[in-house]
């Protein structure tokens, strides 16, 4: 990796890191602050939830809304968190390679003794740092808000919350990974953005479809999103170690492939 | 210093470069001339390791520019033809980024260049004119004191004053024994600095020659305004190649031999001489056209 490039890239992307990071943290705080009101009317809400078909409840993770853990994992970690992090991953991955190749600025970065491998590796680190930063802010936001706004009895354990964030991070480590691979393959920025976004949308959709109908349950085997189950982690039902390990593996594979592709291909600079 | 041997890269649209071969010696300033789209930039991109040659090799300093690209680039200062910087940065930030990537610590040369080019480095890129961006590019190319300079259309966007500063800079570096390869679509731009030049057309090298030989080969067109209209008829009888006449203006084509023109014109009262600017093809039209017939 090249430290000058890393520092400058972090600096250039810091605005996005902060916007997405604080956005996500703020959302957690907001949702957390809604929970006490929610808990007071738990009965009425449970009645309401009964009306929702079972399958849809599964898809949205509404099966355990009565606890704070169930609430926050359904309302935030199952819904907005993937959207925020998905947008960030796809956008930033495109920005870090395809954009520079498309615009031609990569010619400057590749005019020194710094190798293509080092450049791709550095850019991957920038993306991963960004993801880590955003998830960290989300985690801190959730912990602080939970501490201040939620009764100790219903609050989520520190470890459980940490696990949700960890697996969440690893999922977007993977999303960032394939987006980065797409970005390293594309000469055209818009194409890179389009393909990565479409892939993410499809993977997310496959997970949803698999949850809604048991006929399509097999679909969940081909999407990384099924390895991330915040409601399951909150209720203590979900396995953490194996999915994390698989996500980590897929992620590493994607970033490595991206570096190799970037090293070997012709660049239109 | 630079060896290009049989370099070939054909693109899907049929264009590209074909069997490009030439060498640049240490301490030489080598011009690379051709009209737009002839393959100058494509050749240079191979030197920078951006493309894998379909055939042939390019070697800088003993390193293959594809297989050992980062080693080949180590002692190179490169000025890309198309200026495109990173958005959201200012000139100084970019210069510092590049200095970091070049492993450059000493800021003396950098500051000297900024001053000489009268660059205001803290201007954000989005507020920079083309010329200012080109200056940033020149600072980045020259500041780490490279052995070899690869410059793609270096003076585009610079005003005449800055072009002069740039040429001085090149000549200074040349005096230090540095090697240059400089592309251009204008002969006038490179004849002031280059020792030798290659002319490329439709992806193939047409000729590699000394600048003096090229100067002799080039075809120039002058519009001569004569005071006396009757002289127009007289001048027509001379051996000069006359393209056309318009009232008392005679358009004369000269290639190589200027004495005849001077001798002939001295007989008349000339009130104006102007040179007609021409494209590269026109300058070497004779050469392009007659090359096959003569050889």
XYZ file of C-alpha atoms in Angstrom:
564
model
C 0.000 0.000 0.000
C 1.039 3.585 -0.568
C 0.604 5.875 2.404
C 0.470 9.182 0.476
C -2.266 7.851 -1.767
C -4.140 6.386 1.169
C -4.086 9.644 3.127
C -5.184 11.721 0.171
C -7.966 9.302 -0.740
C -9.243 9.237 2.829
C -9.209 13.010 2.806
C -11.110 13.158 -0.488
C -13.717 10.673 0.718
C -13.969 11.890 4.297
C -17.051 13.960 3.567
C -18.912 10.847 2.435
C -17.599 8.814 5.349
C -18.930 11.460 7.731
C -22.274 11.911 6.002
C -23.001 8.193 5.823
C -21.492 7.501 9.245
C -23.348 10.198 11.109
C -26.460 9.573 9.062
C -26.455 5.956 10.093
C -25.638 6.741 13.739
C -28.341 9.363 13.889
C -30.863 6.944 12.485
C -30.048 4.382 15.146
C -30.477 7.017 17.830
C -33.747 8.146 16.311
C -35.147 4.627 16.094
C -33.975 3.906 19.620
C -35.732 6.988 20.910
C -38.939 5.752 19.308
C -38.776 2.443 21.108
C -40.166 3.500 24.559
C -43.282 4.827 22.879
C -43.489 1.619 20.946
C -43.095 -0.500 24.074
C -45.902 1.334 25.853
C -48.310 0.369 23.135
C -46.860 -3.063 22.689
C -50.185 -4.817 22.904
C -51.876 -2.732 20.278
C -48.900 -3.090 18.005
C -48.771 -6.817 18.473
C -52.420 -6.947 17.462
C -51.555 -5.001 14.380
C -48.669 -7.274 13.544
C -50.924 -10.296 13.723
C -52.716 -9.018 10.677
C -49.499 -9.097 8.638
C -49.061 -12.421 6.881
C -46.497 -14.715 8.470
C -44.225 -14.733 5.452
C -44.023 -10.967 5.249
C -43.271 -10.817 8.951
C -40.381 -13.169 8.350
C -39.088 -11.097 5.496
C -39.149 -7.895 7.483
C -38.000 -9.517 10.698
C -41.119 -8.389 12.533
C -41.441 -11.588 14.529
C -39.799 -10.225 17.660
C -40.749 -6.602 17.881
C -41.542 -6.748 21.546
C -37.971 -6.457 22.756
C -35.645 -3.565 21.997
C -33.232 -5.946 20.294
C -35.962 -7.277 18.053
C -37.225 -3.799 17.373
C -33.934 -2.188 16.454
C -32.740 -5.121 14.361
C -35.991 -5.181 12.395
C -36.489 -1.449 12.078
C -32.935 -0.415 11.529
C -30.465 -3.214 10.933
C -32.793 -5.171 8.688
C -33.983 -2.187 6.694
C -32.113 1.116 6.592
C -28.693 -0.154 7.469
C -28.440 -2.328 4.318
C -29.700 0.543 2.195
C -27.278 3.111 3.615
C -24.283 0.782 3.536
C -25.255 -0.648 0.149
C -25.385 2.774 -1.456
C -22.099 3.707 0.162
C -20.303 0.524 -0.910
C -21.412 0.663 -4.527
C -20.735 4.381 -4.848
C -17.357 4.437 -3.160
C -16.076 1.303 -4.902
C -16.879 2.884 -8.263
C -15.318 6.159 -7.232
C -12.047 4.541 -6.199
C -11.179 2.761 -9.467
C -13.603 2.993 -12.395
C -14.113 6.737 -11.933
C -10.378 7.429 -12.011
C -9.885 5.229 -15.060
C -12.869 6.745 -16.853
C -11.773 10.297 -16.137
C -8.148 9.586 -16.903
C -6.723 10.741 -13.566
C -5.417 7.216 -13.077
C -2.733 8.089 -15.627
C -1.124 10.351 -13.050
C -1.358 7.830 -10.238
C 0.223 5.261 -12.544
C 3.066 7.503 -13.634
C 5.287 6.768 -10.648
C 7.097 3.740 -9.319
C 3.997 2.770 -7.341
C 2.713 -0.435 -8.947
C -0.819 -1.190 -10.073
C -1.101 -3.804 -7.353
C -0.186 -1.265 -4.696
C -2.672 1.253 -6.046
C -5.563 -1.226 -6.190
C -4.693 -2.530 -2.748
C -4.557 0.987 -1.298
C -7.901 1.888 -2.842
C -9.454 -1.292 -1.416
C -8.168 -0.310 2.014
C -9.755 3.119 1.645
C -13.115 1.490 0.940
C -12.806 -0.944 3.850
C -11.735 1.851 6.191
C -14.811 3.817 5.183
C -17.096 0.875 5.876
C -15.423 0.260 9.201
C -15.777 3.914 10.151
C -19.479 4.010 9.308
C -20.264 0.796 11.159
C -18.216 1.989 14.129
C -20.195 5.234 14.327
C -23.436 3.263 14.035
C -22.294 0.961 16.788
C -21.313 3.822 19.090
C -24.562 5.654 18.338
C -26.576 2.559 19.159
C -24.688 1.845 22.366
C -24.916 5.393 23.686
C -28.584 5.766 22.749
C -29.408 2.361 24.216
C -27.682 3.281 27.441
C -29.495 6.574 27.778
C -32.954 5.882 26.402
C -33.782 2.255 27.092
C -34.563 0.557 30.414
C -31.913 -1.869 31.504
C -34.375 -4.733 31.512
C -35.261 -4.532 27.884
C -31.974 -3.208 26.557
C -29.781 -5.138 24.203
C -26.623 -6.696 25.490
C -23.415 -5.050 24.460
C -22.132 -8.298 22.965
C -25.264 -8.924 20.942
C -25.224 -5.432 19.560
C -21.576 -5.821 18.729
C -22.308 -9.052 16.876
C -25.033 -7.444 14.783
C -22.644 -4.680 13.794
C -19.800 -7.101 13.137
C -21.786 -9.353 10.815
C -23.289 -6.242 9.238
C -19.831 -4.918 8.558
C -18.735 -8.241 7.074
C -21.760 -8.333 4.779
C -20.768 -4.954 3.350
C -17.173 -6.029 3.261
C -18.519 -8.504 0.682
C -20.802 -6.014 -1.097
C -17.890 -3.571 -1.244
C -15.727 -6.438 -2.473
C -17.759 -7.386 -5.511
C -18.472 -3.726 -6.258
C -14.728 -3.119 -6.183
C -14.179 -6.069 -8.499
C -16.750 -4.648 -10.919
C -15.077 -1.255 -10.593
C -11.689 -2.717 -11.469
C -13.168 -4.402 -14.558
C -14.930 -1.352 -15.989
C -13.598 1.481 -18.114
C -16.877 3.290 -17.816
C -17.870 4.729 -14.489
C -21.607 4.566 -15.149
C -21.383 0.954 -16.201
C -19.518 0.078 -13.029
C -22.059 1.885 -10.894
C -24.947 0.275 -12.748
C -23.657 -3.288 -12.560
C -22.649 -3.075 -8.895
C -25.964 -1.473 -7.950
C -27.932 -4.067 -9.923
C -26.031 -6.921 -8.298
C -26.675 -5.509 -4.848
C -30.333 -5.020 -5.604
C -30.636 -8.573 -6.909
C -28.814 -10.100 -3.949
C -30.986 -8.153 -1.524
C -34.111 -9.128 -3.451
C -33.172 -12.810 -3.558
C -32.826 -12.831 0.212
C -36.242 -11.182 0.588
C -37.910 -13.549 -1.862
C -36.368 -16.519 -0.107
C -37.708 -15.314 3.224
C -41.204 -14.614 1.982
C -41.881 -17.928 0.295
C -40.606 -21.285 1.410
C -40.717 -22.385 -2.236
C -37.954 -19.947 -2.965
C -35.992 -20.613 0.161
C -33.145 -22.053 -1.932
C -32.597 -18.582 -3.404
C -31.082 -17.564 -0.130
C -28.171 -19.905 -0.798
C -26.899 -17.687 -3.589
C -26.949 -14.327 -1.831
C -24.593 -13.061 0.854
C -27.459 -11.139 2.463
C -28.878 -14.344 3.943
C -25.728 -14.700 6.066
C -26.679 -11.537 7.899
C -29.615 -12.038 10.192
C -29.852 -9.193 12.704
C -33.162 -10.341 14.214
C -31.727 -13.805 14.671
C -28.639 -12.443 16.354
C -30.763 -10.229 18.616
C -32.889 -13.145 19.765
C -29.824 -15.346 20.097
C -31.007 -17.862 17.507
C -28.522 -17.119 14.776
C -25.121 -18.601 14.299
C -22.430 -15.925 14.166
C -19.093 -17.589 13.692
C -19.670 -19.567 10.502
C -21.505 -16.850 8.524
C -18.821 -14.357 9.548
C -16.143 -16.686 8.376
C -17.845 -17.284 5.030
C -18.414 -13.554 4.490
C -14.814 -12.820 5.315
C -13.695 -15.461 2.815
C -15.922 -14.213 -0.023
C -14.819 -10.665 0.692
C -11.131 -11.485 0.572
C -11.614 -13.414 -2.624
C -13.336 -10.451 -4.282
C -10.745 -7.873 -3.255
C -7.900 -10.154 -4.311
C -9.566 -10.814 -7.658
C -10.022 -7.051 -8.134
C -6.331 -6.413 -7.490
C -5.295 -9.155 -9.934
C -7.710 -7.920 -12.615
C -6.457 -4.370 -12.230
C -2.860 -5.524 -12.504
C -3.376 -7.500 -15.697
C -5.791 -5.564 -17.814
C -5.249 -2.902 -20.458
C -6.171 0.537 -19.241
C -7.563 3.135 -21.631
C -5.568 5.997 -20.154
C 17.588 4.455 -23.070
C 14.279 3.750 -24.772
C 13.913 0.904 -27.252
C 10.685 0.223 -29.052
C 10.740 -2.865 -31.218
C 7.914 -4.003 -33.487
C 5.253 -2.609 -31.153
C 1.779 -3.505 -32.380
C -1.629 -2.892 -30.896
C -4.702 -3.110 -33.072
C -7.986 -1.909 -31.605
C -11.365 -3.363 -32.399
C -12.110 -0.527 -34.832
C -9.077 -1.499 -36.922
C -6.967 1.445 -35.895
C -3.952 1.217 -33.669
C -0.199 1.085 -34.049
C 1.635 -1.341 -36.264
C 5.220 -2.492 -36.014
C 6.417 0.737 -34.419
C 10.190 0.604 -34.039
C 12.635 3.282 -32.921
C 15.252 3.989 -30.304
C 16.023 7.014 -28.214
C 19.595 7.432 -26.993
C 20.602 8.780 -23.639
C 20.768 12.572 -23.642
C 18.694 12.858 -26.770
C 15.549 14.894 -27.271
C 13.339 12.861 -29.533
C 10.267 14.244 -31.218
C 7.302 12.110 -32.039
C 5.293 13.768 -34.744
C 1.983 12.883 -36.212
C -1.478 14.241 -36.882
C -4.183 13.642 -34.289
C -5.173 10.008 -34.091
C -2.000 8.738 -35.753
C -0.970 6.640 -32.760
C 1.359 8.918 -30.790
C -0.502 8.595 -27.527
C -1.042 4.874 -27.998
C 2.704 4.384 -28.362
C 3.345 6.495 -25.273
C 0.751 4.536 -23.290
C 2.733 1.420 -24.011
C 5.830 3.098 -22.672
C 3.941 3.828 -19.450
C 2.736 0.236 -19.149
C -0.978 0.973 -19.513
C -1.398 -1.604 -22.254
C 0.010 -4.990 -23.026
C 1.512 -5.023 -26.523
C -0.072 -7.538 -28.872
C 3.324 -7.880 -30.501
C 6.724 -6.388 -29.909
C 8.316 -4.810 -26.870
C 9.054 -1.455 -25.348
C 12.017 -1.142 -23.032
C 13.018 1.770 -20.817
C 16.295 1.664 -18.962
C 16.498 -2.068 -19.554
C 13.069 -2.799 -18.098
C 10.173 -4.137 -20.117
C 7.444 -1.514 -19.870
C 4.656 -4.068 -19.453
C 6.185 -6.859 -17.427
C 8.264 -4.642 -15.150
C 6.225 -1.502 -15.536
C 6.819 -0.007 -12.113
C 10.591 -0.392 -12.517
C 10.468 1.059 -16.010
C 8.484 4.032 -14.671
C 10.744 4.662 -11.727
C 13.028 7.156 -13.463
C 10.392 8.597 -15.768
C 8.638 11.942 -15.603
C 5.380 11.644 -17.502
C 3.113 14.396 -18.713
C -0.160 12.911 -20.003
C -1.765 14.384 -23.078
C -5.175 14.696 -21.547
C -5.218 16.614 -18.327
C -7.556 15.201 -15.789
C -6.927 15.624 -12.114
C -8.771 14.277 -9.119
C -11.874 16.273 -8.291
C -12.095 18.124 -5.042
C -8.394 18.833 -4.742
C -6.266 21.896 -5.198
C -3.008 22.074 -7.089
C -0.780 21.902 -4.042
C -2.563 18.887 -2.580
C -2.146 17.111 -5.879
C 1.514 18.061 -6.141
C 2.063 16.758 -2.601
C 0.245 13.526 -3.393
C 2.422 12.951 -6.425
C 5.578 13.873 -4.490
C 4.602 11.281 -1.904
C 4.058 8.651 -4.553
C 7.327 9.524 -6.244
C 9.056 9.208 -2.880
C 10.221 12.798 -3.121
C 11.261 14.588 0.066
C 13.129 17.652 -1.136
C 10.776 20.536 -1.891
C 13.374 22.882 -3.346
C 12.948 21.897 -6.982
C 9.180 21.845 -6.610
C 9.053 25.388 -5.258
C 11.470 26.573 -7.904
C 9.235 25.194 -10.655
C 6.089 26.668 -9.144
C 7.737 30.049 -9.101
C 9.115 29.812 -12.611
C 5.802 28.804 -14.090
C 4.043 31.481 -12.052
C 1.623 28.933 -10.727
C -0.721 29.640 -7.870
C -0.750 26.157 -6.472
C -3.549 26.499 -3.953
C -6.194 27.113 -6.592
C -8.784 24.319 -6.684
C -8.754 22.372 -9.949
C -12.308 23.267 -10.834
C -11.291 26.919 -10.965
C -8.209 26.325 -13.092
C -7.890 27.118 -16.777
C -6.416 24.552 -19.126
C -3.082 26.341 -19.079
C -2.935 26.371 -15.292
C -3.655 22.667 -15.150
C -0.932 22.071 -17.681
C 1.470 23.957 -15.410
C 0.549 21.705 -12.491
C 1.256 18.749 -14.753
C 4.632 20.188 -15.716
C 5.609 20.746 -12.063
C 4.688 17.158 -11.233
C 6.620 15.856 -14.242
C 9.811 17.763 -13.563
C 9.975 18.021 -9.774
C 11.452 14.614 -8.972
C 14.389 15.084 -11.276
C 13.765 12.063 -13.516
C 16.258 10.609 -15.989
C 13.751 10.284 -18.778
C 10.913 12.592 -19.713
C 7.913 11.324 -21.606
C 5.784 14.278 -22.642
C 2.532 13.932 -24.557
C 1.733 17.218 -26.317
C 3.446 19.229 -23.594
C 2.794 22.781 -24.707
C -0.898 22.517 -25.453
C -2.801 25.110 -23.483
C 0.248 27.213 -22.636
C 0.486 30.799 -23.793
C 3.552 31.750 -25.891
C 5.393 33.146 -22.880
C 4.958 29.938 -20.926
C 5.846 27.885 -23.962
C 9.174 29.695 -23.928
C 9.637 28.967 -20.204
C 8.856 25.349 -20.920
C 11.315 25.132 -23.802
C 14.030 26.629 -21.622
C 13.247 24.047 -19.001
C 13.605 21.264 -21.556
C 16.883 22.654 -22.849
C 18.271 22.947 -19.311
C 17.408 19.348 -18.578
C 18.872 18.307 -21.896
C 22.126 20.029 -20.938
C 22.158 17.849 -17.817
C 22.101 14.797 -20.061
C 18.434 13.892 -19.603
C 16.541 11.984 -22.245
C 13.276 13.183 -23.734
C 10.539 11.829 -25.895
C 8.010 14.454 -26.816
C 4.953 14.044 -28.970
C 3.387 16.782 -30.986
C 1.216 17.422 -33.991
C 3.122 20.551 -34.854
C 6.582 20.555 -36.346
C 7.255 24.123 -35.246
C 6.751 23.049 -31.652
C 9.441 20.419 -31.655
C 12.004 21.787 -34.077
C 13.275 24.162 -31.408
C 14.168 21.431 -28.953
C 14.509 18.070 -30.676
C 17.570 16.378 -32.115
C 15.698 13.726 -34.019
C 12.106 12.974 -34.744
C 9.903 10.165 -35.919
C 6.863 10.831 -38.033
C 3.931 8.515 -37.500
C 0.931 8.248 -39.775
C -2.012 5.853 -39.492
C -0.192 3.902 -36.825
C 2.970 3.324 -38.817
C 6.317 5.056 -38.558
C 6.903 6.887 -41.823
C 10.420 8.074 -41.089
C 12.931 8.702 -38.324
C 15.272 11.549 -39.180
C 17.475 14.297 -37.812
C 15.706 17.571 -37.250
C 17.966 19.265 -39.828
C 16.956 16.755 -42.474
C 13.315 17.239 -41.598
C 13.708 20.986 -41.773
C 15.150 20.567 -45.233
C 12.318 18.259 -46.214
C 9.533 20.482 -45.064
C 7.471 22.383 -47.485
C 6.704 25.981 -46.687
C 4.263 28.297 -48.337
C 4.768 32.043 -48.579
C 2.437 34.742 -49.719
C 4.546 37.420 -51.365
C 2.972 40.771 -52.053
C 4.659 42.640 -54.894
C 4.388 46.347 -55.360
C 4.202 46.199 -59.094
C 1.498 44.038 -60.630
C 3.529 43.478 -63.765
C 6.173 41.726 -61.705
C 3.707 38.925 -61.061
C 4.046 37.845 -64.678
C 7.810 38.031 -64.502
C 8.012 35.922 -61.399
C 5.901 33.307 -63.082
C 8.642 32.792 -65.575
C 11.170 31.859 -62.904
C 11.849 28.340 -61.648
C 9.925 28.932 -58.428
C 6.927 26.741 -57.725
C 3.945 29.029 -57.821
C 0.764 27.666 -56.429
C -1.452 30.539 -57.447
C -1.597 34.265 -57.845
C -4.203 36.677 -56.672
C -3.901 40.233 -57.866
C -0.389 41.233 -56.803
C -0.028 38.427 -54.240
C 1.943 35.364 -55.312
C 1.777 32.134 -53.349
C 5.107 30.340 -53.576
C 5.962 26.851 -52.360
C 9.497 26.237 -51.145
C 11.106 23.034 -50.099
C 14.700 22.999 -48.934
C 16.249 25.587 -51.250
C 15.679 29.111 -49.997
C 18.451 30.759 -51.985
C 16.555 30.570 -55.208
C 13.597 32.315 -53.627
C 15.745 35.080 -52.197
C 17.600 35.553 -55.459
C 14.453 35.771 -57.464
C 12.647 38.079 -55.055
C 15.590 40.455 -54.886
C 14.798 41.467 -58.435
C 11.433 42.908 -57.445
C 10.029 45.324 -55.003
C 8.450 43.209 -52.274
C 6.109 44.900 -49.835
C 5.058 41.951 -47.708
C 5.998 38.357 -46.976
C 3.803 36.158 -44.860
C 4.097 32.483 -44.096
C 1.035 30.310 -44.388
C 0.500 27.964 -41.453
C -0.017 24.410 -42.524
C -0.889 21.080 -41.034
C 1.773 18.466 -40.547
C 0.622 16.517 -43.580
C 0.959 19.556 -45.758
C 4.446 20.327 -44.505
C 5.678 16.855 -45.358
C 3.278 16.305 -48.233
C 6.064 15.787 -50.672
C 7.570 13.204 -48.469
C 4.395 11.319 -47.783
C 3.404 11.297 -51.427
C 6.678 10.628 -53.159
C 8.174 8.236 -50.668
C 7.028 5.183 -52.574
C 7.818 6.592 -55.999
C 11.328 7.749 -55.140
C 12.529 4.659 -53.305
